[in-house]
Short mmCIF file of C-alpha atoms in Angstrom, two decimals:
data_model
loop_
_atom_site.label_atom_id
_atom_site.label_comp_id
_atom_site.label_asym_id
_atom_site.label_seq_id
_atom_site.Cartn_x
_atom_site.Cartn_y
_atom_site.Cartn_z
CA UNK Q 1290 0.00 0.00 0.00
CA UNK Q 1291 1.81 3.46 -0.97
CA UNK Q 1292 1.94 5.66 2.12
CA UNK Q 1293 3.35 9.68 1.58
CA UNK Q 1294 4.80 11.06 4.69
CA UNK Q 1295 4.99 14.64 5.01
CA UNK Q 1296 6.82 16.68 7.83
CA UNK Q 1297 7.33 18.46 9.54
CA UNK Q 1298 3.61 19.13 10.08
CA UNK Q 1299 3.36 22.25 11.48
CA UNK Q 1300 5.77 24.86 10.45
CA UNK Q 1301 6.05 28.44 12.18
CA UNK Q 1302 8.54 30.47 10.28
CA UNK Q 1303 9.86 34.41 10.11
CA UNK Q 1304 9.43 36.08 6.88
CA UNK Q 1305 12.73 36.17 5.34
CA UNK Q 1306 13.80 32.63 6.17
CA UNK Q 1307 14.59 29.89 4.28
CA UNK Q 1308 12.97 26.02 5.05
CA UNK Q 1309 12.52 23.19 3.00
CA UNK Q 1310 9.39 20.65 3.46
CA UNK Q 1311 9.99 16.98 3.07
CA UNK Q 1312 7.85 14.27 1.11
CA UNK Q 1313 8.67 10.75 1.64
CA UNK Q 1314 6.63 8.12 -0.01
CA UNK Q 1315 6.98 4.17 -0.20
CA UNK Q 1316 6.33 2.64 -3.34
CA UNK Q 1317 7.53 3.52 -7.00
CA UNK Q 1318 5.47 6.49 -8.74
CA UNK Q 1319 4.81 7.98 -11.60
CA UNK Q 1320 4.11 11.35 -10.90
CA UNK Q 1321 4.22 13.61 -7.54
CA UNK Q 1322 2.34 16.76 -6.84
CA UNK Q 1323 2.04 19.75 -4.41
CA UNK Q 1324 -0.95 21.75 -3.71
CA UNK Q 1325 -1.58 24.23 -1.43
CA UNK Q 1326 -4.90 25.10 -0.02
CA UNK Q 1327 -5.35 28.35 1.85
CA UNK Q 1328 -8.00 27.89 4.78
CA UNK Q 1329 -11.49 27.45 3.29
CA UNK Q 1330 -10.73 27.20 -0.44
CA UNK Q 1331 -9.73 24.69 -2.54
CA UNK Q 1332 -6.76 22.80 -3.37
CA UNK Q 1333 -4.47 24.78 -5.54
CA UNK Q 1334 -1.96 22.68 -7.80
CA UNK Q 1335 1.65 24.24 -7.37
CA UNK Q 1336 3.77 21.38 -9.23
CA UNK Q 1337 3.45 18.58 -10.66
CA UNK Q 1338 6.80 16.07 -10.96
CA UNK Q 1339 7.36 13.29 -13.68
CA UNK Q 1340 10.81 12.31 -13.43
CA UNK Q 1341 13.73 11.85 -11.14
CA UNK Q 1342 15.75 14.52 -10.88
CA UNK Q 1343 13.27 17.14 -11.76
CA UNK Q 1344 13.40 20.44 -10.08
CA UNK Q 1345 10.19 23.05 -10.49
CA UNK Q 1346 10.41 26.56 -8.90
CA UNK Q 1347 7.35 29.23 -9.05
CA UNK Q 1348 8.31 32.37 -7.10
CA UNK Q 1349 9.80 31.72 -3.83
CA UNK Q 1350 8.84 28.13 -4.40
CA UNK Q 1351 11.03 25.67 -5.68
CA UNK Q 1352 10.31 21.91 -5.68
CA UNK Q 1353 12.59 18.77 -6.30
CA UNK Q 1354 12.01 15.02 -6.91
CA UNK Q 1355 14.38 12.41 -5.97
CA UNK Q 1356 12.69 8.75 -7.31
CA UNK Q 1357 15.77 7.00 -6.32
CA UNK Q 1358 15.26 7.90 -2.65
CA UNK Q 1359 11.42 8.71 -3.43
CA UNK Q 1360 11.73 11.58 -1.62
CA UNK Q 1361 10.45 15.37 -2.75
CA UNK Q 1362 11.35 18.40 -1.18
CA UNK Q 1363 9.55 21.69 -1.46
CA UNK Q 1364 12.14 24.71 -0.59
CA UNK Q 1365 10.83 27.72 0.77
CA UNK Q 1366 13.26 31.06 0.32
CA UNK Q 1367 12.52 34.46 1.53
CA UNK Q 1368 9.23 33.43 3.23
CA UNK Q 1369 6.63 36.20 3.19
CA UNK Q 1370 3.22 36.17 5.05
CA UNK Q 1371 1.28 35.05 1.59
CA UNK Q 1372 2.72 31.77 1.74
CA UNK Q 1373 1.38 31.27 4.90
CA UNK Q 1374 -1.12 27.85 3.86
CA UNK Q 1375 -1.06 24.16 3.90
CA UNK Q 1376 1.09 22.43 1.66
CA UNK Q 1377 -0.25 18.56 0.35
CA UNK Q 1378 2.41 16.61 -1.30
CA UNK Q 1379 0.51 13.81 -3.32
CA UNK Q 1380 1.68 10.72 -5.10
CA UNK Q 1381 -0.25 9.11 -8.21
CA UNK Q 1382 -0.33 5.06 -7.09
CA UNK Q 1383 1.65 3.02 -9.70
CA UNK Q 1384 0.00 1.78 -12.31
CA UNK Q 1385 -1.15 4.44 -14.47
CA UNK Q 1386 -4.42 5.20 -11.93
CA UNK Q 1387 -3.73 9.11 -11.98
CA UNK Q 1388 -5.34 8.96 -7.95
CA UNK Q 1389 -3.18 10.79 -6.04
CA UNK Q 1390 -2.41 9.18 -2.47
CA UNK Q 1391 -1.97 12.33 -0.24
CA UNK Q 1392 0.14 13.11 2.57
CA UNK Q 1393 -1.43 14.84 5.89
CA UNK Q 1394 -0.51 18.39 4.74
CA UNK Q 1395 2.18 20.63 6.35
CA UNK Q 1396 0.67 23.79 7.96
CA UNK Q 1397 2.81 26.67 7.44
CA UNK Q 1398 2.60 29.72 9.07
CA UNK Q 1399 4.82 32.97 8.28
CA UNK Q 1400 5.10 35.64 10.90
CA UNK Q 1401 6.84 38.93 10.74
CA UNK D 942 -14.15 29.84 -16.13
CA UNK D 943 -16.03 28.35 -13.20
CA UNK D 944 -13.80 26.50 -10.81
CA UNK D 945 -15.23 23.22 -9.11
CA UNK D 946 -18.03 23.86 -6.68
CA UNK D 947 -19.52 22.12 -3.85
CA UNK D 948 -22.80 22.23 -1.66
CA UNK D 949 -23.09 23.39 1.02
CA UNK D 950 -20.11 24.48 2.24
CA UNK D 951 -20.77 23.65 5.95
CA UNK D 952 -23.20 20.95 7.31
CA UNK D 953 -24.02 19.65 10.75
CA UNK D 954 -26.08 16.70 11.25
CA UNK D 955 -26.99 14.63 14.27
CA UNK D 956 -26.47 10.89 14.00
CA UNK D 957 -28.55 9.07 12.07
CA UNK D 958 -29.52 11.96 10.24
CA UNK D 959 -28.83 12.23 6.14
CA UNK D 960 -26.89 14.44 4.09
CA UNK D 961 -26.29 14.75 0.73
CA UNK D 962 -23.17 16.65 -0.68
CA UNK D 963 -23.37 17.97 -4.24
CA UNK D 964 -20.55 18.51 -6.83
CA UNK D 965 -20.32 20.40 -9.96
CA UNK D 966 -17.70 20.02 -11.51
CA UNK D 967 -15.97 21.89 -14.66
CA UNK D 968 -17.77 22.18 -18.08
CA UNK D 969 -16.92 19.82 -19.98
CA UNK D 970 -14.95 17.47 -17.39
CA UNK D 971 -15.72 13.79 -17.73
CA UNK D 972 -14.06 12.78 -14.45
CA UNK D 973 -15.29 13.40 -11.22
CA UNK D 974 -13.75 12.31 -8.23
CA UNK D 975 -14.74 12.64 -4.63
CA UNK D 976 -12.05 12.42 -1.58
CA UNK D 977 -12.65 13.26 2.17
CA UNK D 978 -10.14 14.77 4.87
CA UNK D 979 -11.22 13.28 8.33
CA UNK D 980 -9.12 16.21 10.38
CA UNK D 981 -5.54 16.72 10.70
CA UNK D 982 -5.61 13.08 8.42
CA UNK D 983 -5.14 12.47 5.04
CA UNK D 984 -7.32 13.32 2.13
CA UNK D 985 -8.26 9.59 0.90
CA UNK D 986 -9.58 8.72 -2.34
CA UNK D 987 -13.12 8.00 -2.33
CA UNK D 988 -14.38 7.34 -5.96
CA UNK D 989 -13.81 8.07 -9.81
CA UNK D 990 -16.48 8.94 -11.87
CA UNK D 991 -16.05 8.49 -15.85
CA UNK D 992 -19.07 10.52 -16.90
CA UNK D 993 -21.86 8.65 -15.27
CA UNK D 994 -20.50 5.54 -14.79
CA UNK D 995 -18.24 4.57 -11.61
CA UNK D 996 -14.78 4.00 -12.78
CA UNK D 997 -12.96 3.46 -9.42
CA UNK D 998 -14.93 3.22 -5.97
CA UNK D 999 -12.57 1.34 -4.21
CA UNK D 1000 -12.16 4.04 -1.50
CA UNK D 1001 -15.90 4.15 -0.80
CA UNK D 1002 -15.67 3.58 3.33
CA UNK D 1003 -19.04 1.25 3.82
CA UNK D 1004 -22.34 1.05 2.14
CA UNK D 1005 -24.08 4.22 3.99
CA UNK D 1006 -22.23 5.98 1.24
CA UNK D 1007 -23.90 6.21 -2.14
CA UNK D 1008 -22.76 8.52 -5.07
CA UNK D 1009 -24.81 9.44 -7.86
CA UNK D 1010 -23.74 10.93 -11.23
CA UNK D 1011 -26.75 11.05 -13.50
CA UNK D 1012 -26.26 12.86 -16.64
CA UNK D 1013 -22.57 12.68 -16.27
CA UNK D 1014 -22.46 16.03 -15.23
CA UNK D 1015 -23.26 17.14 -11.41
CA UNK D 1016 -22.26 14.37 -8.44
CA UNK D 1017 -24.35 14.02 -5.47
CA UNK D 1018 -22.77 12.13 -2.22
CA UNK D 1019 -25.44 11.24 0.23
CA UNK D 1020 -24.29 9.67 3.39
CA UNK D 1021 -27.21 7.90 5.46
CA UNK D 1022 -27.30 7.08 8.02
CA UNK D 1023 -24.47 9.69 8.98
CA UNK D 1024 -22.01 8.64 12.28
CA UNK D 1025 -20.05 9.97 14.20
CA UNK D 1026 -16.50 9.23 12.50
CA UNK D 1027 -17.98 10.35 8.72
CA UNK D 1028 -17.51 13.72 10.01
CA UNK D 1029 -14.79 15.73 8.01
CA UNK D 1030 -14.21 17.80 5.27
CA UNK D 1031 -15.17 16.38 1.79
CA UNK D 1032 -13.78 17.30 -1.82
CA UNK D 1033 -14.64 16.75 -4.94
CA UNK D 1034 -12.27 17.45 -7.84
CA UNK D 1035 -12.69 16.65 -11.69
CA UNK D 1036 -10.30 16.79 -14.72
CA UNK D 1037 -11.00 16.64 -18.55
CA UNK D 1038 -8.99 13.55 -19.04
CA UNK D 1039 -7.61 11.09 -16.43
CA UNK D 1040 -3.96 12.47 -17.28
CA UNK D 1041 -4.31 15.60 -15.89
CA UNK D 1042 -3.66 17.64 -12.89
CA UNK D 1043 -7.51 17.44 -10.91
CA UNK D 1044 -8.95 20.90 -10.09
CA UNK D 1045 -9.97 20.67 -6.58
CA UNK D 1046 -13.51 22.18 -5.03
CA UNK D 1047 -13.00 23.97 -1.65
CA UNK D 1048 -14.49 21.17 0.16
CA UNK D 1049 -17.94 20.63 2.30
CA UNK D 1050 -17.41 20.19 6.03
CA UNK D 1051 -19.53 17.66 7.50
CA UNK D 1052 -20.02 17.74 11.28
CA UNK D 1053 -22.01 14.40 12.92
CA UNK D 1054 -22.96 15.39 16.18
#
């Protein structure tokens, strides 16, 4: 059964900082995603990862996939307040399903 | 263009009571699929619709869960008789083909008192 671990879980950063999220998941994959939903709205697809060794970056966002180690980071530089959210990283099951196979979320919260 | 939507956006039920969730999804999107966050948990994989017809429903957690896609276009999940543990939030998300990235709804939260 493919399991995606996320941590930390809760994440209280300054603005400015840098941090990195961490996306571990135990079976091979064809794809891996991150969305971020701000409180109340919906899911909001941020990257989506095919193949090892790609790296994605939108904004202070930058996102990496290791298959090898099946592990995907999501880097966080310069935090500001607007990326304060929770982050899903998601993992399609093998196969060719396209169902993604969530993590519990990290909640992220930028202060000044 | 109109993003995913769901009905209602809050519900609270005693036990035993029924709800029904409703999901329209994008114009034009044959797949549907429905997933619910039980809090601080994972979002799990409930069911795939193709158009009307259930494609995947595997995730589906017992049979006081029945979804309906008649038409192929709007999804209704009706939960009866609700409990205590169905409580959570629930999404429904569609995509033109199976490929693609799903566009999320923002989710009905379902409270079982």
């Amino acid at each position: 059964e493919l399991k995606v671990e996320q941590n930390p879980l809760f994440l209280s950063m300054q603005e400015g900082k840098n941090y990195t999220i961490y996306c571990n998941y135990s079976t091979t994959s064809d794809r891996l995603y991150w969305y971020r939903q701000d409180p109340g709205k919906s899911l909001e697809s941020l990257f989506v990862l095919l193949s090892n060794g790609a790296v994605k970056q939108e904004g202070r966002l930058m996102a990496s996939l290791d298959t090898k180690a099946r592990l995907s980071t999501l880097h966080i530089t310069a935090a500001v307040h607007d990326l304060s959210a929770t982050y899903f990283c998601a993992v399609d099951r093998s196969g060719g399903s396209y169902i993604p196979t969530f993590g519990r979320g990290t909640s992220l919260i930028v202060h000044p | 263009e109109a993003g995913v939507t769901q009905f209602p956006s809050h519900s609270v039920i005693e036990k035993g009571q029924t709800v029904t969730l409703r999901c329209d999804p994008i114009s034009g999107h044959d797949n549907l699929y429905w997933y619910r966050r039980v809090m601080g948990k994972e979002i799990k994989f409930l069911l795939h619709f193709v158009k009307e017809s259930k494609q995947d429903e595997s995730g589906m957690p017992n049979n006081r869960f029945l979804a309906e896609r008649t038409g192929g276009t709007y999804s209704t999940l009706k939960v009866q008789p609700a409990e205590l543990e169905d409580s959570g939030v629930y999404f429904c998300a569609s995509s033109q083909v199976i490929q693609e990235t799903q566009y999320f709804g923002p989710g009905t939260r379902l409270l079982v008192l």
